[in-house]
Amino acid sequence: RHGAEPAAGGTGCFLSECWDLQPDILTFGKGIGGGAGHLLSGAVVLEGASKLQGGPAGTAYQSHTYAGSSARALANGAALLASLEKWRPSVRAIEAAVAPIAAELNEASGGAVLAHGQGALWGGLFAHPDPQARTAANLEFKRLCAEARVLPYFVPVGGFMLTPRYDDDPDVYGAAVRDMADCALQAARSMGWAPSALLPVSKPAPRES
């Protein structure tokens, strides 16, 4: 679940809502565990999943992340931590591919899209203070992305997130990100927002020498 503002008819908002999916079960964790998903997590069975609703626990379940497979989960976590160092060059290559595209999108949109990030994690926001205006831009953005056959993580508050695999080819990934950025730019321009209506952008304070 991400974001504080619900999408139209939504809850505010699960990944299934971002991608217009109709799942039988929703899982959750971090939002009810004070930011720590390994402390508390759960699942909710939605209407229509009649076979699942007939279980002894009803329609809601809760557990912690490592329940039922603690040894395997901990071994996997340890292996992942041990492998992080070798992925640093890949993360730097992803950043080198995405950073100039994000900068170009910011400039070309005239502040209507705010894109930023570092390493392999990047995102962007349609920079209008009205949630309904951002929702309209997001819907157009989804349509354009579908036509371009690119699928970012659509953020319900109006924008996108990028979370690539570390072994993605930076050139191929960069080409896909550029296609997505073009879609975001087209969506923002189609809204016809006046520059004075956009969210103000604060510049970093100068460093003391």
Short mmCIF file of C-alpha atoms in Angstrom, two decimals:
data_model
loop_
_atom_site.label_atom_id
_atom_site.label_comp_id
_atom_site.label_asym_id
_atom_site.label_seq_id
_atom_site.Cartn_x
_atom_site.Cartn_y
_atom_site.Cartn_z
CA ARG A 1 0.00 0.00 0.00
CA HIS A 2 1.41 3.38 -0.99
CA GLY A 3 0.26 6.97 -0.73
CA ALA A 4 -2.09 8.83 1.58
CA GLU A 5 -4.68 9.91 -0.97
CA PRO A 6 -7.10 7.24 -2.27
CA ALA A 7 -7.61 6.82 -5.99
CA ALA A 8 -11.16 7.21 -7.24
CA GLY A 9 -13.13 4.38 -5.65
CA GLY A 10 -9.98 3.01 -4.03
CA THR A 11 -8.50 2.64 -0.59
CA GLY A 12 -5.31 4.60 -0.91
CA CYS A 13 -3.72 2.47 -2.59
CA PHE A 14 -2.61 -1.11 -3.15
CA LEU A 15 -0.46 -2.20 -6.09
CA SER A 16 -3.47 -3.97 -7.57
CA GLU A 17 -5.22 -0.58 -7.80
CA CYS A 18 -2.18 1.00 -9.45
CA TRP A 19 -2.25 -1.63 -12.19
CA ASP A 20 -6.05 -2.05 -12.33
CA LEU A 21 -5.92 -5.69 -11.22
CA GLN A 22 -8.71 -7.74 -9.61
CA PRO A 23 -6.98 -10.07 -7.10
CA ASP A 24 -8.60 -12.59 -4.75
CA ILE A 25 -6.28 -11.69 -1.86
CA LEU A 26 -4.48 -8.51 -0.75
CA THR A 27 -1.37 -8.80 1.42
CA PHE A 28 -0.07 -6.04 3.67
CA GLY A 29 2.65 -5.52 6.23
CA LYS A 30 4.71 -2.35 6.51
CA GLY A 31 1.71 -0.05 6.92
CA ILE A 32 0.48 -1.81 10.07
CA GLY A 33 3.89 -2.62 11.52
CA GLY A 34 5.15 0.91 12.05
CA GLY A 35 7.27 0.69 8.90
CA ALA A 36 8.67 -2.74 9.76
CA GLY A 37 6.91 -5.40 7.69
CA HIS A 38 8.77 -8.22 9.42
CA LEU A 39 6.98 -7.44 12.69
CA LEU A 40 3.40 -7.74 11.51
CA SER A 41 1.76 -8.62 8.22
CA GLY A 42 -1.47 -10.10 6.95
CA ALA A 43 -3.83 -10.83 4.10
CA VAL A 44 -7.44 -10.03 3.30
CA VAL A 45 -9.67 -12.19 1.09
CA LEU A 46 -11.79 -10.03 -1.20
CA GLU A 47 -15.38 -10.50 -2.28
CA GLY A 48 -15.76 -13.07 -5.03
CA ALA A 49 -13.08 -15.43 -3.71
CA SER A 50 -15.72 -17.78 -2.30
CA LYS A 51 -13.50 -20.84 -2.05
CA LEU A 52 -10.95 -18.95 0.02
CA GLN A 53 -13.56 -17.33 2.26
CA GLY A 54 -14.75 -20.76 3.41
CA GLY A 55 -11.55 -21.37 5.40
CA PRO A 56 -11.52 -21.68 9.20
CA ALA A 57 -9.95 -18.24 9.64
CA GLY A 58 -12.66 -16.39 7.71
CA THR A 59 -11.60 -13.55 5.43
CA ALA A 60 -8.58 -12.08 7.24
CA TYR A 61 -5.26 -13.59 8.21
CA GLN A 62 -2.21 -12.21 9.97
CA SER A 63 1.30 -13.42 10.55
CA HIS A 64 4.89 -12.26 10.54
CA THR A 65 7.08 -12.38 7.45
CA TYR A 66 9.13 -15.43 8.41
CA ALA A 67 6.25 -17.59 9.68
CA GLY A 68 6.30 -21.13 8.32
CA SER A 69 9.69 -20.95 6.64
CA SER A 70 11.97 -19.15 9.05
CA ALA A 71 15.15 -21.09 8.29
CA ARG A 72 14.77 -20.72 4.53
CA ALA A 73 13.82 -17.03 4.75
CA LEU A 74 16.76 -16.21 7.03
CA ALA A 75 19.19 -18.13 4.82
CA ASN A 76 17.91 -16.24 1.79
CA GLY A 77 18.24 -12.92 3.61
CA ALA A 78 21.80 -13.71 4.65
CA ALA A 79 22.74 -14.68 1.08
CA LEU A 80 21.23 -11.46 -0.23
CA LEU A 81 23.18 -9.31 2.21
CA ALA A 82 26.39 -11.11 1.28
CA SER A 83 25.81 -10.41 -2.43
CA LEU A 84 25.04 -6.69 -2.17
CA GLU A 85 28.58 -5.51 -2.75
CA LYS A 86 28.85 -7.15 -6.17
CA TRP A 87 25.74 -5.30 -7.36
CA ARG A 88 27.18 -1.83 -6.78
CA PRO A 89 28.53 -1.45 -10.36
CA SER A 90 25.13 -2.43 -11.75
CA VAL A 91 23.36 0.12 -9.57
CA ARG A 92 25.77 2.82 -10.70
CA ALA A 93 25.19 1.88 -14.34
CA ILE A 94 21.41 2.11 -13.85
CA GLU A 95 21.79 5.55 -12.28
CA ALA A 96 23.98 6.72 -15.16
CA ALA A 97 21.28 5.61 -17.61
CA VAL A 98 18.31 7.13 -15.78
CA ALA A 99 19.66 10.38 -14.28
CA PRO A 100 19.96 12.34 -17.57
CA ILE A 101 16.50 11.20 -18.67
CA ALA A 102 14.98 12.41 -15.40
CA ALA A 103 16.78 15.75 -15.72
CA GLU A 104 15.53 16.17 -19.31
CA LEU A 105 11.97 15.35 -18.24
CA ASN A 106 12.08 17.95 -15.48
CA GLU A 107 13.32 20.63 -17.86
CA ALA A 108 11.06 19.76 -20.79
CA SER A 109 7.93 19.65 -18.62
CA GLY A 110 8.58 23.10 -17.21
CA GLY A 111 8.00 21.84 -13.69
CA ALA A 112 4.80 19.89 -14.48
CA VAL A 113 6.66 16.66 -13.71
CA LEU A 114 9.14 16.37 -10.85
CA ALA A 115 11.44 13.37 -11.34
CA HIS A 116 14.28 12.51 -9.01
CA GLY A 117 16.13 9.61 -7.39
CA GLN A 118 19.48 7.96 -6.98
CA GLY A 119 21.05 4.58 -7.64
CA ALA A 120 18.37 2.22 -8.96
CA LEU A 121 15.39 3.88 -7.27
CA TRP A 122 13.72 6.73 -9.18
CA GLY A 123 10.30 8.29 -9.29
CA GLY A 124 8.27 11.18 -10.58
CA LEU A 125 5.22 13.21 -9.58
CA PHE A 126 2.76 15.24 -11.64
CA ALA A 127 3.32 18.56 -9.90
CA HIS A 128 -0.20 19.93 -9.53
CA PRO A 129 -1.55 20.58 -6.00
CA ASP A 130 -5.06 19.36 -6.90
CA PRO A 131 -5.40 15.56 -6.43
CA GLN A 132 -8.10 15.42 -9.11
CA ALA A 133 -5.79 17.10 -11.61
CA ARG A 134 -3.03 14.61 -10.81
CA THR A 135 -5.50 11.73 -11.16
CA ALA A 136 -6.50 12.99 -14.62
CA ALA A 137 -2.84 13.19 -15.62
CA ASN A 138 -2.22 9.70 -14.24
CA LEU A 139 -5.07 8.22 -16.27
CA GLU A 140 -3.72 9.77 -19.46
CA PHE A 141 -0.21 8.62 -18.49
CA LYS A 142 -1.46 5.03 -18.09
CA ARG A 143 -3.13 5.17 -21.50
CA LEU A 144 -0.01 6.47 -23.20
CA CYS A 145 2.20 3.89 -21.44
CA ALA A 146 -0.12 1.11 -22.60
CA GLU A 147 0.21 2.34 -26.19
CA ALA A 148 3.99 2.56 -25.84
CA ARG A 149 4.08 -0.90 -24.18
CA VAL A 150 5.95 0.26 -21.09
CA LEU A 151 4.83 -0.51 -17.54
CA PRO A 152 6.25 1.56 -14.68
CA TYR A 153 4.89 1.34 -11.17
CA PHE A 154 2.05 3.87 -11.35
CA VAL A 155 1.79 5.84 -8.10
CA PRO A 156 -1.85 6.59 -7.20
CA VAL A 157 -1.13 10.14 -6.05
CA GLY A 158 -0.15 10.88 -9.65
CA GLY A 159 3.19 9.72 -10.98
CA PHE A 160 5.51 6.73 -11.19
CA MET A 161 8.23 4.74 -9.48
CA LEU A 162 11.06 2.76 -11.09
CA THR A 163 12.50 -0.29 -9.34
CA PRO A 164 14.55 -2.27 -11.89
CA ARG A 165 16.29 -5.57 -11.42
CA TYR A 166 19.97 -5.03 -10.76
CA ASP A 167 20.97 -7.28 -13.67
CA ASP A 168 18.92 -5.40 -16.28
CA ASP A 169 20.91 -4.21 -19.28
CA PRO A 170 21.37 -0.44 -18.64
CA ASP A 171 21.00 0.44 -22.33
CA VAL A 172 17.79 -1.55 -22.77
CA TYR A 173 16.43 -0.27 -19.47
CA GLY A 174 17.36 3.31 -20.34
CA ALA A 175 15.49 3.04 -23.66
CA ALA A 176 12.37 1.87 -21.82
CA VAL A 177 12.68 4.68 -19.28
CA ARG A 178 13.00 7.21 -22.10
CA ASP A 179 9.79 5.87 -23.66
CA MET A 180 8.07 6.17 -20.28
CA ALA A 181 9.40 9.72 -19.79
CA ASP A 182 8.00 10.68 -23.19
CA CYS A 183 4.60 9.37 -22.05
CA ALA A 184 4.81 11.37 -18.82
CA LEU A 185 5.74 14.51 -20.75
CA GLN A 186 2.86 14.06 -23.22
CA ALA A 187 0.42 13.47 -20.36
CA ALA A 188 1.57 16.59 -18.50
CA ARG A 189 1.39 18.78 -21.61
CA SER A 190 -2.09 17.50 -22.45
CA MET A 191 -3.35 18.82 -19.11
CA GLY A 192 -2.60 22.42 -20.13
CA TRP A 193 -1.52 23.43 -16.63
CA ALA A 194 -0.34 27.01 -16.22
CA PRO A 195 3.13 27.29 -14.64
CA SER A 196 1.65 29.40 -11.83
CA ALA A 197 -0.67 26.51 -10.88
CA LEU A 198 2.15 24.02 -10.23
CA LEU A 199 3.70 23.02 -6.94
CA PRO A 200 6.63 25.23 -5.97
CA VAL A 201 10.05 23.62 -6.28
CA SER A 202 12.54 24.39 -3.54
CA LYS A 203 16.19 24.44 -4.53
CA PRO A 204 18.86 22.90 -2.24
CA ALA A 205 20.48 25.37 0.11
CA PRO A 206 24.04 26.32 -0.90
CA ARG A 207 26.74 24.43 0.92
CA GLU A 208 28.91 26.32 3.33
CA SER A 209 32.51 26.44 2.25
#
